[in-house]
Tab-separated table of C-alpha atoms in Angstrom:
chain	number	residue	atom	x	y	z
A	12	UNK	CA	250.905	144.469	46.534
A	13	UNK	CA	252.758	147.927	46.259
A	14	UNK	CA	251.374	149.638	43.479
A	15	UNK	CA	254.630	151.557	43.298
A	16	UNK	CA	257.343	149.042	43.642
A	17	UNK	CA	257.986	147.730	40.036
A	18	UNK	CA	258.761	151.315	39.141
A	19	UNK	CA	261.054	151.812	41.559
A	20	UNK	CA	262.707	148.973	40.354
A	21	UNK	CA	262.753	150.657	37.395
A	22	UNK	CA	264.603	153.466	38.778
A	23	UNK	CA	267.208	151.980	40.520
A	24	UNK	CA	268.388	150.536	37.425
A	25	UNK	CA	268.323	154.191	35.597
A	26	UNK	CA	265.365	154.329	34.042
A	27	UNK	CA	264.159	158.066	33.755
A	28	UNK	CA	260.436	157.516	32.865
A	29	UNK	CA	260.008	155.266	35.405
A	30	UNK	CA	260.897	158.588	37.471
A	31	UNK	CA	258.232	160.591	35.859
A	32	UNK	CA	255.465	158.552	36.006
A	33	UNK	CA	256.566	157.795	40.179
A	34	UNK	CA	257.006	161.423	40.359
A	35	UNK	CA	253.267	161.986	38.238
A	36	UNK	CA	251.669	159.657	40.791
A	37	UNK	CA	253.205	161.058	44.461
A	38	UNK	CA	253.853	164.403	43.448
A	39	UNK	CA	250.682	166.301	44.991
A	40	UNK	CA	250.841	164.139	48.118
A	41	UNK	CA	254.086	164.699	48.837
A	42	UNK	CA	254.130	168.276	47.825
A	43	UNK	CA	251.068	169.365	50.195
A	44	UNK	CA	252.260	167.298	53.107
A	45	UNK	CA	255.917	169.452	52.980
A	46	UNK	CA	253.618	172.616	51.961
A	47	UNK	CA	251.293	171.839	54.935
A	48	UNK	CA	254.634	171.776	57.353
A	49	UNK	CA	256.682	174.515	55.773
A	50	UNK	CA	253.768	177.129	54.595
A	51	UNK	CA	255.872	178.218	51.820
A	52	UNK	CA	255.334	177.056	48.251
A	53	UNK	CA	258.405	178.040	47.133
A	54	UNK	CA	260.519	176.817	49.396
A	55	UNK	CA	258.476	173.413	49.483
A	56	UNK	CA	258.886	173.114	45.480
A	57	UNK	CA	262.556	173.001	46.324
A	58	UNK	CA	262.099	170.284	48.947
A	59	UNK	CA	260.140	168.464	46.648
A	60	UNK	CA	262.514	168.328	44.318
A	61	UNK	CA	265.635	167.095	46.519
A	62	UNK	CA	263.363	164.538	47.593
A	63	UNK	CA	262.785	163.222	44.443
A	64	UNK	CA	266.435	163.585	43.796
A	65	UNK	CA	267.261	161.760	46.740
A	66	UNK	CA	264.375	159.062	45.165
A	67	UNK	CA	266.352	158.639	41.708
A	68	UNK	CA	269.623	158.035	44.020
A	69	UNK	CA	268.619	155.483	46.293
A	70	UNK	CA	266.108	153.713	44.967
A	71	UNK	CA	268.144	150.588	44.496
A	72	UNK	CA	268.921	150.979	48.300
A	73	UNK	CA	265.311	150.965	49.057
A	74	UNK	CA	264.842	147.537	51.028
A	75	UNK	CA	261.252	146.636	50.652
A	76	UNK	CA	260.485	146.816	54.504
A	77	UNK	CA	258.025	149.448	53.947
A	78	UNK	CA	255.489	150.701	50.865
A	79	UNK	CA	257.409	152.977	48.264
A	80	UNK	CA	254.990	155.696	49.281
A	81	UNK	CA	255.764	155.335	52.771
A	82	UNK	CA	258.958	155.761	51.952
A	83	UNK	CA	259.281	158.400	50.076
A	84	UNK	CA	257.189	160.439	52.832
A	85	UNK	CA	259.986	159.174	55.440
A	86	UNK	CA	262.021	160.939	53.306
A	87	UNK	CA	260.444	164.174	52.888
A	88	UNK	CA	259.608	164.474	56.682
A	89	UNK	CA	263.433	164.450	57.349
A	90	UNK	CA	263.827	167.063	55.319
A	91	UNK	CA	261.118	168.796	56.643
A	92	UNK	CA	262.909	168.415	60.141
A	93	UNK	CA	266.201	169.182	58.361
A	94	UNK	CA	264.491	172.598	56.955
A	95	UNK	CA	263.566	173.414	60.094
A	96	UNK	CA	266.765	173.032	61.765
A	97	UNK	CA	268.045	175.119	59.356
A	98	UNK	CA	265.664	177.802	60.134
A	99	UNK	CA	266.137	177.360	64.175
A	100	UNK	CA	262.898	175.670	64.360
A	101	UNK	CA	262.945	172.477	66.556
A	102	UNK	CA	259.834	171.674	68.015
A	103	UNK	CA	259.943	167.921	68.053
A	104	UNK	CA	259.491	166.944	71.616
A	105	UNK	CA	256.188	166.002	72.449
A	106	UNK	CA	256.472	164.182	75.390
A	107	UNK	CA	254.395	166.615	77.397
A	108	UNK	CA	252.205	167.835	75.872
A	109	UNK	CA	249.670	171.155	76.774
A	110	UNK	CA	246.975	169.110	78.607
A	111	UNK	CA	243.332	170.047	78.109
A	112	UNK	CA	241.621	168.200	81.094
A	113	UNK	CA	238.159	168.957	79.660
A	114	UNK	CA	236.404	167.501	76.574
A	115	UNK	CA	235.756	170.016	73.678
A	116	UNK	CA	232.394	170.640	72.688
A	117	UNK	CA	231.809	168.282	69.949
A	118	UNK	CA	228.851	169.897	68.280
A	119	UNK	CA	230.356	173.138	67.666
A	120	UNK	CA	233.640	171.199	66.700
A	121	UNK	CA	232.052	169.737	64.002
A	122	UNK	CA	230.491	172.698	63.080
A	123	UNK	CA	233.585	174.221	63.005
A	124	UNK	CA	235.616	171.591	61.243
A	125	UNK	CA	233.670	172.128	58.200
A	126	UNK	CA	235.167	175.393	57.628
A	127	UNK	CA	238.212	175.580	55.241
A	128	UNK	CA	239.936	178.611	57.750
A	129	UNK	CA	239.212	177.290	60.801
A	130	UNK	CA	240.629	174.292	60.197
A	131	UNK	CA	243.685	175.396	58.357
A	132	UNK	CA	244.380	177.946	61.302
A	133	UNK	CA	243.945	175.331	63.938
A	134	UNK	CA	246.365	172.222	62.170
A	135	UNK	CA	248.831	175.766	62.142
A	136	UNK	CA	248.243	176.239	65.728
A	137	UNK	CA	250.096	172.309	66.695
A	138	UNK	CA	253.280	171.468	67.277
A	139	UNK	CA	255.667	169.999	64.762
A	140	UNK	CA	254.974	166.680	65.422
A	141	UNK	CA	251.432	166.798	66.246
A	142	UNK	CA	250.539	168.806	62.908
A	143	UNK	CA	253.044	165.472	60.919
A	144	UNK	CA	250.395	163.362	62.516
A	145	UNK	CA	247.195	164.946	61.796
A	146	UNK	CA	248.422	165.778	58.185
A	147	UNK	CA	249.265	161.998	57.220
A	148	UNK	CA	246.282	160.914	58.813
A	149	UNK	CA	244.093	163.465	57.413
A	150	UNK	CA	245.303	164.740	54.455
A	151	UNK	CA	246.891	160.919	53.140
A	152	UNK	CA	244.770	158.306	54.968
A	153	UNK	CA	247.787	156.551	56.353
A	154	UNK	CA	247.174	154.348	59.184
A	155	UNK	CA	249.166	154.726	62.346
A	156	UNK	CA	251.474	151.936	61.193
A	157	UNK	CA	252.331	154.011	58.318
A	158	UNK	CA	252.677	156.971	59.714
A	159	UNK	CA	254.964	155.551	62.670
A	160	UNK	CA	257.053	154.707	59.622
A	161	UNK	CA	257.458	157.954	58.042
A	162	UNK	CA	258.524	159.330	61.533
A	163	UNK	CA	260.718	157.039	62.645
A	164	UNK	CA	259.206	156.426	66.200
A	165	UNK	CA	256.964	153.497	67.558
A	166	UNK	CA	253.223	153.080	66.846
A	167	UNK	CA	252.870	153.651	70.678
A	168	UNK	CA	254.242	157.464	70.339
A	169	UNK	CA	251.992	158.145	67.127
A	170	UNK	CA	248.932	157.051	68.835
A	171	UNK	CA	249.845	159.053	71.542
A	172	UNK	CA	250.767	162.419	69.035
A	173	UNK	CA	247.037	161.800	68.069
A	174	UNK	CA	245.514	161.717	70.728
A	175	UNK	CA	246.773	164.441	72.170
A	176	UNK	CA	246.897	166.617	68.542
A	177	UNK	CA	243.187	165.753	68.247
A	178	UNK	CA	242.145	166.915	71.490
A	179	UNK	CA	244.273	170.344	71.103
A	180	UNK	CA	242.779	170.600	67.028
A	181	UNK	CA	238.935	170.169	68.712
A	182	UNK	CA	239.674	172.664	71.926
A	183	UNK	CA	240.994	175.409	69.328
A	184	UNK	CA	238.076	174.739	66.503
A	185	UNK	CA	235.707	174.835	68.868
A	186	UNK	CA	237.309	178.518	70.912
A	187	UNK	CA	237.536	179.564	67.463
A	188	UNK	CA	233.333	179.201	66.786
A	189	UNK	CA	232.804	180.755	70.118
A	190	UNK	CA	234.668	183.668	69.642
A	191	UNK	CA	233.261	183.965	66.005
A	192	UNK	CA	230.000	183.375	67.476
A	193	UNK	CA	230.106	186.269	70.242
A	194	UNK	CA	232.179	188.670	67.638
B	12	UNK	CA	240.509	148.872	75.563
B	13	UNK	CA	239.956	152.337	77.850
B	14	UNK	CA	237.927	155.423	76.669
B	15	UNK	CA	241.914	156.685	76.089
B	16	UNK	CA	243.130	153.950	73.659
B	17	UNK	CA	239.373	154.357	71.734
B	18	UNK	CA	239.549	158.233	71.790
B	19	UNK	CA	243.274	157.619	69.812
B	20	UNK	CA	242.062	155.528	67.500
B	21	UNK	CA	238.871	157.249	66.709
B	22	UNK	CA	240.880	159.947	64.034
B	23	UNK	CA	241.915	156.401	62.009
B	24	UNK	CA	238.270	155.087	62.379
B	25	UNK	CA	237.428	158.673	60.729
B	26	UNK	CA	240.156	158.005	57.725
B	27	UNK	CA	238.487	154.570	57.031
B	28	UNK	CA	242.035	152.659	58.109
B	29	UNK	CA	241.526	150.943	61.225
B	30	UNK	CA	241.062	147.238	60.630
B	31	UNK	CA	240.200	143.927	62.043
B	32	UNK	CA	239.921	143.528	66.153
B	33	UNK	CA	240.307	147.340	66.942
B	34	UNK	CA	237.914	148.529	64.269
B	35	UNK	CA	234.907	146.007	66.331
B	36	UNK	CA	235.723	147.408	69.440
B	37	UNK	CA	236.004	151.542	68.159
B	38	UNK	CA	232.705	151.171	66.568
B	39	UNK	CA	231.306	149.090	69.382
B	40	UNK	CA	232.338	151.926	71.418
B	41	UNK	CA	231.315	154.739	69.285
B	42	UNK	CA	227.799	153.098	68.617
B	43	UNK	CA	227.609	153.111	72.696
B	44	UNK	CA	228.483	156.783	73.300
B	45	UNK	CA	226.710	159.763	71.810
B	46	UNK	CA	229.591	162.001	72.809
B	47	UNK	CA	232.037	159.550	70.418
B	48	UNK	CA	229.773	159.739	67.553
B	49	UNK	CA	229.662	163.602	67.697
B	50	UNK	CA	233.492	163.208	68.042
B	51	UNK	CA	233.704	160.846	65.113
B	52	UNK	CA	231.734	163.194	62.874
B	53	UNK	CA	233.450	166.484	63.838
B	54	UNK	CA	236.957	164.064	62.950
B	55	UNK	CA	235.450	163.253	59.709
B	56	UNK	CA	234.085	166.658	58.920
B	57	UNK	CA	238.073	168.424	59.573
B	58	UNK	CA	239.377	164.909	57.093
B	59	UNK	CA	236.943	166.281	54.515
B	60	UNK	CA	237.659	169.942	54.812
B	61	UNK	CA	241.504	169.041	54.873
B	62	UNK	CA	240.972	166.768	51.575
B	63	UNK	CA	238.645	169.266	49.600
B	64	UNK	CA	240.973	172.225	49.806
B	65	UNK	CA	242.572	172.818	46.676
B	66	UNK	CA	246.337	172.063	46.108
B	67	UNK	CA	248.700	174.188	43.915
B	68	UNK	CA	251.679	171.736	43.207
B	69	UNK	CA	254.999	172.422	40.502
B	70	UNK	CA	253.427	169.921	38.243
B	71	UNK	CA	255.064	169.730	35.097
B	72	UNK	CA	257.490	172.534	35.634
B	73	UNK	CA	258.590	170.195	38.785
B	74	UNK	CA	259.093	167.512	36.287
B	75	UNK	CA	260.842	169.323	33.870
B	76	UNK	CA	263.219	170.666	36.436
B	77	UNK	CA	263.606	167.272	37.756
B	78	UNK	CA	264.511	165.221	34.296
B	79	UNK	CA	266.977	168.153	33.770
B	80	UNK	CA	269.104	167.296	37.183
B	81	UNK	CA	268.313	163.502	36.915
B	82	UNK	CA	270.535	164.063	33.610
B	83	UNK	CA	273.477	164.851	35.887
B	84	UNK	CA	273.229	162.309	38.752
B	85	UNK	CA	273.359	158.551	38.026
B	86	UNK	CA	271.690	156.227	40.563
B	87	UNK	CA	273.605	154.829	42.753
B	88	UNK	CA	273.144	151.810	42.079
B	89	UNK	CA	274.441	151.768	38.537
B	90	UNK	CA	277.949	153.481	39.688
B	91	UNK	CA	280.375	150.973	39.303
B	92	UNK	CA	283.761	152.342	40.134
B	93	UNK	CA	286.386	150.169	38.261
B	94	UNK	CA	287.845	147.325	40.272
B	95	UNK	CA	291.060	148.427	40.702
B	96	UNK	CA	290.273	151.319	42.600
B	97	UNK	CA	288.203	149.395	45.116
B	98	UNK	CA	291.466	147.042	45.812
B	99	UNK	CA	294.064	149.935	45.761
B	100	UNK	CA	291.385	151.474	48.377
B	101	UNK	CA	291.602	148.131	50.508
B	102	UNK	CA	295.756	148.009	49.807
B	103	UNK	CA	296.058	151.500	50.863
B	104	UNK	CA	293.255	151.494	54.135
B	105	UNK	CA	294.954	148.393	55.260
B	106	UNK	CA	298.812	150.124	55.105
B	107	UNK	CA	297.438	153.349	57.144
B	108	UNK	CA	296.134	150.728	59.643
B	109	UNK	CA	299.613	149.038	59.647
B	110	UNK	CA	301.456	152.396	60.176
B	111	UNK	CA	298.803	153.306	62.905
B	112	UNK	CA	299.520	150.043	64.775
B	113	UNK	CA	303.098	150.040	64.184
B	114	UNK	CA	303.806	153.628	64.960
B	115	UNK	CA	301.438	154.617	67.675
B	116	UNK	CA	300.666	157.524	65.927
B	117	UNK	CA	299.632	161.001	66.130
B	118	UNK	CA	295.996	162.096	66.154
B	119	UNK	CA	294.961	162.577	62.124
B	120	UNK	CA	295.220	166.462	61.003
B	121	UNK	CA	292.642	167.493	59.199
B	122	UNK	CA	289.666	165.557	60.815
B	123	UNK	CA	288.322	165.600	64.667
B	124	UNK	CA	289.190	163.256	67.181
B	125	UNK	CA	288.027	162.424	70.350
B	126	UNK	CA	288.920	160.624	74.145
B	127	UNK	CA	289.429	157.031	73.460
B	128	UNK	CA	289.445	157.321	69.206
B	129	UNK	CA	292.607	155.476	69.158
B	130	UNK	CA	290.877	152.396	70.398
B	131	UNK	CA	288.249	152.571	67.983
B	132	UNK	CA	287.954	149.027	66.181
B	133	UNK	CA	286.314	150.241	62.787
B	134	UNK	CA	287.994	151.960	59.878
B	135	UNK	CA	285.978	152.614	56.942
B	136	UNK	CA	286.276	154.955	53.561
B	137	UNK	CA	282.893	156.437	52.142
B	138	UNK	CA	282.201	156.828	48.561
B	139	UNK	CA	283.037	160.938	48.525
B	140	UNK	CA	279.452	162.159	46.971
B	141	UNK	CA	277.999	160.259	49.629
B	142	UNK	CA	274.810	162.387	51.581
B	143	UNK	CA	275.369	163.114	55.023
B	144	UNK	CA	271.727	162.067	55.465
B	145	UNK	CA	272.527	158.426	54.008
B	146	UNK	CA	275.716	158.267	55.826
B	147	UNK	CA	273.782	159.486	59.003
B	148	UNK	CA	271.050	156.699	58.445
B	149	UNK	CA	273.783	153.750	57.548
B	150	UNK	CA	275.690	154.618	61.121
B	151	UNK	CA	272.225	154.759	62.781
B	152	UNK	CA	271.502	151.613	61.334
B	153	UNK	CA	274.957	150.124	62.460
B	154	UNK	CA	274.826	151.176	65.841
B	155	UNK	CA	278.185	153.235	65.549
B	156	UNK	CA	279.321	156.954	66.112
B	157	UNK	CA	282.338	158.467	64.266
B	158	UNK	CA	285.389	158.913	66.935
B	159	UNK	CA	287.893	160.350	64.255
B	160	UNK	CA	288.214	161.281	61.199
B	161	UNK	CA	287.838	161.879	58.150
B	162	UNK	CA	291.632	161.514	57.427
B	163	UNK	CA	293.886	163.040	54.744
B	164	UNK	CA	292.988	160.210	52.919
B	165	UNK	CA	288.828	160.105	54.258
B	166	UNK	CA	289.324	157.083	56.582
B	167	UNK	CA	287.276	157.547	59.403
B	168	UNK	CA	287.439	155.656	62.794
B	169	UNK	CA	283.808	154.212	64.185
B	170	UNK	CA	283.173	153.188	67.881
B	171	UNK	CA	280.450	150.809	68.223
B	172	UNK	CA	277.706	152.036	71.137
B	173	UNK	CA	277.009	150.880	73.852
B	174	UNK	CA	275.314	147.109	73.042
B	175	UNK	CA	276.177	146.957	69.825
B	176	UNK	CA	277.658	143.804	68.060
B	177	UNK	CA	280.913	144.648	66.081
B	178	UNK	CA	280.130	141.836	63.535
B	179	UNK	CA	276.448	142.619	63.112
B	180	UNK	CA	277.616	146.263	62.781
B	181	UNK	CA	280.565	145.734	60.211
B	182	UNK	CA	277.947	143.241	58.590
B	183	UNK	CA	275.700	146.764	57.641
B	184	UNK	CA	278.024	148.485	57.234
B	185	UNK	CA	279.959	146.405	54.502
B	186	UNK	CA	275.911	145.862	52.835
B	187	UNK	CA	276.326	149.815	51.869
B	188	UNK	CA	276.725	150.659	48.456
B	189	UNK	CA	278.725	153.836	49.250
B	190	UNK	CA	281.271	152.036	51.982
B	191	UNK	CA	284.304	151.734	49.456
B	192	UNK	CA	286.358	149.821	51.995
B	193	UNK	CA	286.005	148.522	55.501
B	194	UNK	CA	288.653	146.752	58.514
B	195	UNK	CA	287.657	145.555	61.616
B	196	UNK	CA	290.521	145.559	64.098
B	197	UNK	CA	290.856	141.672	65.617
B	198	UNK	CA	291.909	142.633	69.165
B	199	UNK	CA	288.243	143.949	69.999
């Protein structure tokens, strides 16, 4: 059962509380997953708000197929794309990706992967599509359903973005300790 | 399932959301490979990190801003534009169509027009405060492309692509709130 469906039910028929209490409960999701893509807070506040905007519009065009949180992420991630666009930043084909034939070094990735900066530098260091993946599967929990959803592409392509996102996010944690660690 | 296909699914493992068949054989796979569990651990590790880092968001000031702007806009759903302006729409779509036919006419001024517009078999009028995003999503949906328009009037002209079916696509289209009016030329 969608937690969030009666109350957008709510909304499509007008109802302005039902608004605040959907935009109370999504709010700091949503916000850091268009903060973690944009890296600027004011600019993401703004996107935040047009996509709850956009929310209080549609919502009685909102057909059920997916969760309302799912959603609502679809629609922040195209304006994400759209923000980008705007800015001359496309960087949305993955299809071949920077191969790494090597496996990282998993004991100095984990290592690494406990530390706030490295991590935060490295999920900076993917591309577009490969940082969308990591940061609904990391930062929300979605599963790759979910976040094949939000992106508008098959659950083939996501598990592919991941695999190779995951392999780049290791490679540069674990360059990151060794070059800390002979600094 | 190859070392590939577990290595993918190993970051949804990590975020607790892999389920059923695939979960048995990831952990199956990860409890036979030390070099997976490492992997696993370093995944959950960066999930952790990522979760525990504080998160400035607007907050109430978002809200505030928000209720103010909701005050202007009405859902969509709620807009109901009186009746007789939806049939003097349909009266006055279907005479341009007539005088199109009839006349073989000029291309439209005002709007864009492209090789082969004229045999377009779609016209259709948009509610005007319509988002380009929605309107992009609805022709998506449809399986159309714009050939011409918007008119003087903001009829445009819609070409089905390649494979699509003209019923199933005036079927979505006509299911849109914001279409005001829709024909479907016969002779397609």
């Amino acid at each position: 059962m969608d937690p969030h469906a009666q109350i957008l039910t709510q909304i499509a028929h007008g109802d302005k509380q039902a608004l605040a209490a959907l935009y109370r409960a999504l709010e700091k999701p949503v916000f850091r997953f268009i903060r973690s893509r944009l890296n600027d807070p004011f600019e993401s506040a703004d996107i935040l708000h047009d996509v709850f905007m956009e929310v209080w519009r549609s919502a009685g065009r909102f057909e059920g197929r997916s969760k309302v949180q799912t959603w609502i992420f679809g629609i922040a991630y195209r304006k994400v794309i759209d923000q980008h666009r705007k800015r001359g930043r496309v960087d949305l084909t993955d299809d071949i990706p920077e191969t790494i034939d090597e496996d990282p070094n998993a004991e100095m990735c984990l290592a690494a992967g406990q530390e706030a900066e490295h991590v935060r530098h490295c999920v900076g260091q993917l591309k577009e599509d490969h940082q969308t993946a990591i940061s609904l599967a990391f930062y929300e929990d979605m599963t790759y359903g979910e976040i094949a959803e939000v992106a508008g592409v098959p659950e083939g392509t996501i598990k592919t973005r991941i695999f190779h996102a995951k392999k780049l996010l290791l490679h540069c944690l674990q360059g990151r300790l060794q070059r800390g660690a002979t600094a | 399932m190859t070392r590939d296909e577990i290595s993918a699914l190993l970051p949804f493992l990590a975020n607790g959301t892999l389920e059923g068949k695939e979960r048995a054989e990831v952990e199956a796979a990860v409890a036979a490979d030390a070099t997976l569990q490492t992997e696993l651990a370093a995944l959950r590790a960066i999930r952790e990190t990522m979760q525990s880092e504080d998160s400035y968001s607007p907050g109430e000031m978002g809200l505030a801003r928000l209720m103010r702007d909701a005050e202007t806009q009405v859902p969509a759903t709620r807009i109901q534009r009186p009746w007789i302006w939806q049939a003097a729409a349909a009266v006055l779509l279907a005479v341009v169509i007539g005088q199109a036919v009839l006349t073989n006419r000029e291309p439209v001024p005002g709007g864009f027009e492209l090789a082969g517009a004229d045999d377009a078999p779609i016209s259709a009028a948009f509610a005007p405060d319509t988002p380009e995003s929605e309107l992009r999503d609805l022709l998506l949906r449809a399986g159309v492309e714009i050939a011409a328009g918007p008119s003087a009037i903001g009829i445009y002209r819609l070409e089905p692509l390649e494979g699509t079916d003209l019923s199933e696509a005036a079927r979505i289209l006509r299911a849109a709130d914001f279409v005001e009016s829709l024909e479907v030329s016969d002779d397609q």
